Tab-separated table of C-alpha atoms in Angstrom:
chain	number	residue	atom	x	y	z
A	21	UNK	CA	127.227	115.718	-5.335
A	22	UNK	CA	130.120	117.991	-5.296
A	23	UNK	CA	130.753	118.499	-1.572
A	24	UNK	CA	129.326	122.649	-1.016
A	25	UNK	CA	126.133	121.511	-2.165
A	26	UNK	CA	126.209	118.464	0.305
A	27	UNK	CA	127.118	121.163	3.157
A	28	UNK	CA	124.557	123.098	2.303
A	29	UNK	CA	121.466	120.207	2.460
A	30	UNK	CA	123.133	118.516	5.429
A	31	UNK	CA	123.222	122.688	7.062
A	32	UNK	CA	119.646	123.354	6.023
A	33	UNK	CA	118.159	120.140	7.159
A	34	UNK	CA	120.232	120.678	10.594
A	35	UNK	CA	118.724	124.265	10.729
A	36	UNK	CA	114.946	122.733	10.136
A	37	UNK	CA	115.514	120.456	12.399
A	38	UNK	CA	116.688	122.362	15.383
A	39	UNK	CA	113.606	124.869	14.348
A	40	UNK	CA	111.272	121.848	15.029
A	41	UNK	CA	112.473	121.544	18.208
A	42	UNK	CA	111.601	124.575	19.249
A	43	UNK	CA	108.320	124.234	17.203
A	44	UNK	CA	107.167	121.483	19.341
A	45	UNK	CA	108.426	122.642	22.701
A	46	UNK	CA	106.669	126.229	22.218
A	47	UNK	CA	103.463	124.202	21.272
A	48	UNK	CA	104.037	121.356	24.666
A	49	UNK	CA	103.432	124.217	26.589
A	50	UNK	CA	100.835	126.018	24.570
A	51	UNK	CA	96.664	125.977	25.140
A	52	UNK	CA	96.202	126.356	21.267
A	53	UNK	CA	95.878	122.110	20.693
A	54	UNK	CA	91.464	122.177	20.618
A	55	UNK	CA	89.409	125.068	20.242
A	56	UNK	CA	85.325	124.673	20.520
A	57	UNK	CA	82.057	125.103	21.408
A	58	UNK	CA	80.501	123.826	24.252
A	59	UNK	CA	76.633	124.223	24.154
A	60	UNK	CA	74.764	124.097	27.747
A	61	UNK	CA	72.017	121.936	26.526
A	62	UNK	CA	70.168	121.403	30.000
A	63	UNK	CA	69.619	125.440	29.365
A	64	UNK	CA	68.631	125.208	26.222
A	65	UNK	CA	66.076	122.691	26.560
A	66	UNK	CA	64.567	123.920	29.732
A	67	UNK	CA	63.400	127.380	27.546
A	68	UNK	CA	63.384	125.406	24.061
A	69	UNK	CA	65.885	127.523	22.936
A	70	UNK	CA	66.800	127.840	19.380
A	71	UNK	CA	67.805	130.407	16.391
A	72	UNK	CA	69.440	133.423	18.015
A	73	UNK	CA	68.372	132.758	21.750
A	74	UNK	CA	70.984	129.154	21.419
A	75	UNK	CA	73.662	130.981	21.384
A	76	UNK	CA	72.695	132.193	24.545
A	77	UNK	CA	73.926	128.843	25.902
A	78	UNK	CA	77.261	128.308	23.954
A	79	UNK	CA	80.720	128.800	26.001
A	80	UNK	CA	83.941	128.446	24.578
A	81	UNK	CA	86.996	125.789	25.366
A	82	UNK	CA	89.838	125.554	24.818
A	83	UNK	CA	92.941	123.728	26.093
A	84	UNK	CA	96.518	121.858	25.373
A	85	UNK	CA	98.456	118.998	27.350
A	86	UNK	CA	98.621	120.662	30.112
A	87	UNK	CA	95.721	123.369	30.957
A	88	UNK	CA	93.132	125.179	29.180
A	89	UNK	CA	90.236	127.681	30.303
A	90	UNK	CA	86.493	127.047	29.346
A	91	UNK	CA	83.328	129.454	29.217
A	92	UNK	CA	80.140	128.276	30.387
A	93	UNK	CA	76.872	130.086	29.480
A	94	UNK	CA	73.447	128.435	30.464
A	95	UNK	CA	71.066	132.048	29.557
A	96	UNK	CA	72.473	134.148	32.905
A	97	UNK	CA	76.056	134.986	31.459
A	98	UNK	CA	79.455	133.685	30.939
A	99	UNK	CA	81.313	131.771	33.956
A	100	UNK	CA	84.487	131.495	33.219
A	101	UNK	CA	86.906	129.163	34.771
A	102	UNK	CA	91.044	127.510	34.065
A	103	UNK	CA	91.440	123.532	34.853
A	104	UNK	CA	94.931	121.797	34.806
A	105	UNK	CA	94.504	118.392	33.684
A	106	UNK	CA	97.334	117.308	36.455
A	107	UNK	CA	95.754	116.933	38.703
A	108	UNK	CA	92.481	117.865	38.042
A	109	UNK	CA	91.255	116.024	35.563
A	110	UNK	CA	93.170	113.065	35.563
A	111	UNK	CA	89.990	110.623	36.940
A	112	UNK	CA	87.756	111.714	34.030
A	113	UNK	CA	89.826	111.823	31.058
A	114	UNK	CA	91.990	108.510	29.266
A	115	UNK	CA	95.257	109.031	31.391
A	116	UNK	CA	97.482	106.692	29.415
A	117	UNK	CA	96.663	107.751	26.057
A	118	UNK	CA	97.205	111.327	27.909
A	119	UNK	CA	100.764	110.676	29.231
A	120	UNK	CA	102.257	109.315	26.759
A	121	UNK	CA	101.211	111.836	24.450
A	122	UNK	CA	103.410	114.292	26.355
A	123	UNK	CA	106.138	111.141	26.320
A	124	UNK	CA	106.092	111.464	22.921
A	125	UNK	CA	106.747	115.154	22.490
A	126	UNK	CA	109.634	114.584	24.924
A	127	UNK	CA	111.250	112.265	22.805
A	128	UNK	CA	110.440	114.674	19.868
A	129	UNK	CA	112.129	117.055	21.108
A	130	UNK	CA	115.368	115.259	22.466
A	131	UNK	CA	115.783	113.605	18.290
A	132	UNK	CA	115.284	116.537	16.458
A	133	UNK	CA	117.845	118.509	18.649
A	134	UNK	CA	120.174	115.095	18.283
A	135	UNK	CA	119.467	115.180	14.772
A	136	UNK	CA	120.238	119.083	14.310
A	137	UNK	CA	123.101	118.235	16.146
A	138	UNK	CA	124.105	115.492	14.333
A	139	UNK	CA	123.484	117.020	10.777
A	140	UNK	CA	125.530	120.209	11.856
A	141	UNK	CA	128.266	118.195	12.305
A	142	UNK	CA	128.129	116.108	9.190
A	143	UNK	CA	128.018	119.713	7.537
A	144	UNK	CA	130.813	121.627	8.801
A	145	UNK	CA	133.085	118.711	10.255
A	146	UNK	CA	134.336	115.518	9.142
A	147	UNK	CA	131.657	113.058	8.408
A	148	UNK	CA	131.853	109.281	10.081
A	149	UNK	CA	130.410	105.765	9.330
A	150	UNK	CA	127.819	105.009	11.904
A	151	UNK	CA	125.732	107.161	13.505
A	152	UNK	CA	127.634	110.355	12.966
A	153	UNK	CA	127.130	109.452	9.164
A	154	UNK	CA	124.218	109.178	6.755
A	155	UNK	CA	123.243	105.813	8.434
A	156	UNK	CA	122.877	107.792	12.026
A	157	UNK	CA	121.385	111.260	9.919
A	158	UNK	CA	118.263	108.787	8.861
A	159	UNK	CA	117.877	106.825	12.076
A	160	UNK	CA	116.951	110.596	14.111
A	161	UNK	CA	114.398	111.677	11.207
A	162	UNK	CA	113.193	108.639	11.097
A	163	UNK	CA	112.136	108.570	14.948
A	164	UNK	CA	111.528	112.076	15.446
A	165	UNK	CA	108.994	111.599	12.026
A	166	UNK	CA	107.741	108.448	13.913
A	167	UNK	CA	106.856	110.247	17.328
A	168	UNK	CA	105.071	113.170	15.326
A	169	UNK	CA	102.942	111.186	13.802
A	170	UNK	CA	102.344	108.509	17.011
A	171	UNK	CA	101.411	112.004	18.668
A	172	UNK	CA	98.744	113.070	16.549
A	173	UNK	CA	97.288	109.707	16.578
A	174	UNK	CA	96.665	109.311	19.821
A	175	UNK	CA	95.486	113.339	20.577
A	176	UNK	CA	93.052	112.543	17.661
A	177	UNK	CA	92.164	109.337	19.507
A	178	UNK	CA	91.872	111.139	22.629
A	179	UNK	CA	90.310	114.101	21.286
A	180	UNK	CA	87.258	112.277	19.211
A	181	UNK	CA	86.544	108.746	20.299
A	182	UNK	CA	86.995	110.086	23.942
A	183	UNK	CA	85.159	112.731	23.708
A	184	UNK	CA	87.649	114.657	25.184
A	185	UNK	CA	86.044	118.005	25.300
A	186	UNK	CA	82.923	117.343	26.852
A	187	UNK	CA	84.580	115.469	29.329
A	188	UNK	CA	86.211	118.895	30.263
A	189	UNK	CA	83.163	120.600	29.700
A	190	UNK	CA	81.352	118.690	32.402
A	191	UNK	CA	83.976	118.125	35.091
A	192	UNK	CA	82.530	118.973	38.334
A	193	UNK	CA	79.000	120.214	36.746
A	194	UNK	CA	75.886	118.307	38.849
A	195	UNK	CA	73.105	120.457	37.550
A	196	UNK	CA	73.853	121.273	33.934
A	197	UNK	CA	74.722	118.910	31.043
A	198	UNK	CA	77.579	120.450	27.863
A	199	UNK	CA	78.038	118.922	24.922
A	200	UNK	CA	79.892	119.628	22.170
A	201	UNK	CA	78.873	122.030	20.096
A	202	UNK	CA	81.664	122.838	17.668
A	203	UNK	CA	85.418	121.732	17.822
A	204	UNK	CA	88.796	122.141	16.000
A	205	UNK	CA	92.765	121.658	16.291
A	206	UNK	CA	94.300	124.398	16.667
A	207	UNK	CA	97.612	126.013	16.077
A	208	UNK	CA	99.520	123.664	18.574
A	209	UNK	CA	98.506	120.233	16.869
A	210	UNK	CA	99.240	121.550	13.168
A	211	UNK	CA	102.943	122.666	14.102
A	212	UNK	CA	103.639	119.013	14.941
A	213	UNK	CA	101.865	117.773	12.044
A	214	UNK	CA	104.695	120.329	10.180
A	215	UNK	CA	107.143	118.950	11.960
A	216	UNK	CA	106.946	115.618	11.028
A	217	UNK	CA	106.305	116.718	7.392
A	218	UNK	CA	110.518	118.406	7.902
A	219	UNK	CA	111.919	115.613	9.383
A	220	UNK	CA	110.760	113.369	6.390
A	221	UNK	CA	111.585	116.265	4.002
A	222	UNK	CA	115.012	116.121	5.950
A	223	UNK	CA	115.628	112.151	5.004
A	224	UNK	CA	114.546	113.025	1.297
A	225	UNK	CA	117.815	116.280	1.658
A	226	UNK	CA	119.869	113.187	2.632
A	227	UNK	CA	118.965	111.153	-0.689
A	228	UNK	CA	119.158	114.065	-2.816
A	229	UNK	CA	122.570	114.384	-1.256
A	230	UNK	CA	123.636	110.880	-2.444
A	231	UNK	CA	123.768	108.293	0.028
A	232	UNK	CA	121.335	105.215	-0.518
A	233	UNK	CA	117.925	104.741	1.681
A	234	UNK	CA	119.474	102.206	4.509
A	235	UNK	CA	119.157	98.653	3.356
A	236	UNK	CA	118.755	99.293	0.029
A	237	UNK	CA	122.591	97.577	-1.013
A	238	UNK	CA	122.536	96.020	-5.010
A	239	UNK	CA	122.484	93.197	-5.304
A	240	UNK	CA	124.690	92.960	-8.413
A	241	UNK	CA	127.746	92.926	-5.770
A	242	UNK	CA	126.292	89.821	-3.740
A	243	UNK	CA	125.808	88.291	-7.077
A	244	UNK	CA	130.108	89.034	-8.362
A	245	UNK	CA	131.053	87.531	-4.911
A	246	UNK	CA	129.166	84.431	-5.177
A	247	UNK	CA	130.657	83.950	-9.038
A	248	UNK	CA	134.014	84.636	-7.661
A	249	UNK	CA	133.945	82.318	-4.603
A	250	UNK	CA	132.790	79.106	-7.098
A	251	UNK	CA	135.678	79.457	-8.953
A	252	UNK	CA	138.076	78.790	-6.265
């Protein structure tokens, strides 16, 4: 492949990596990871609510990695409140999983920036053979993509398996019991998914530039060398 096309591919990959770093940083500080609605089951059972009446007992919930907000409705209007994971909710959430998600988000941002720098260096500078060259670019892309996948898996398990929305909705509620009526992942969660796919795409761009994947050396060279050694 001509040098100009290689520079274009590396430059494109660098821009994408930098955009992913900014997108991940914005996602970490956002509250748009999960959106849903919560049902005040205690109030609905007391009046045997059904149909349109049930809407008076359905509130909203929205949260991210650090904070969120909820609106609880028990038939007498909404009660909005804000909450913070640190330190308020540490006793009721799976703290190890939650901290791991934040940690992997930080690693993803760092390695996305490192990858963007090396991509730009290889596009407009003189590539080196080791960490500055294609092997290093594969490494940064692989680490970033892996971190993105781990973030999605851990946060999904925290929300779905550990019923995070219900734990938040019932925090400091002694009288009423809330259940998750509906929930879905919001923009920030899908931003991490897109970033993971972009880092996988960057690895394909390196391959399209003409560089083999690591550990995929041709076998013929070893066979020829062995035959030559036997001759001597």
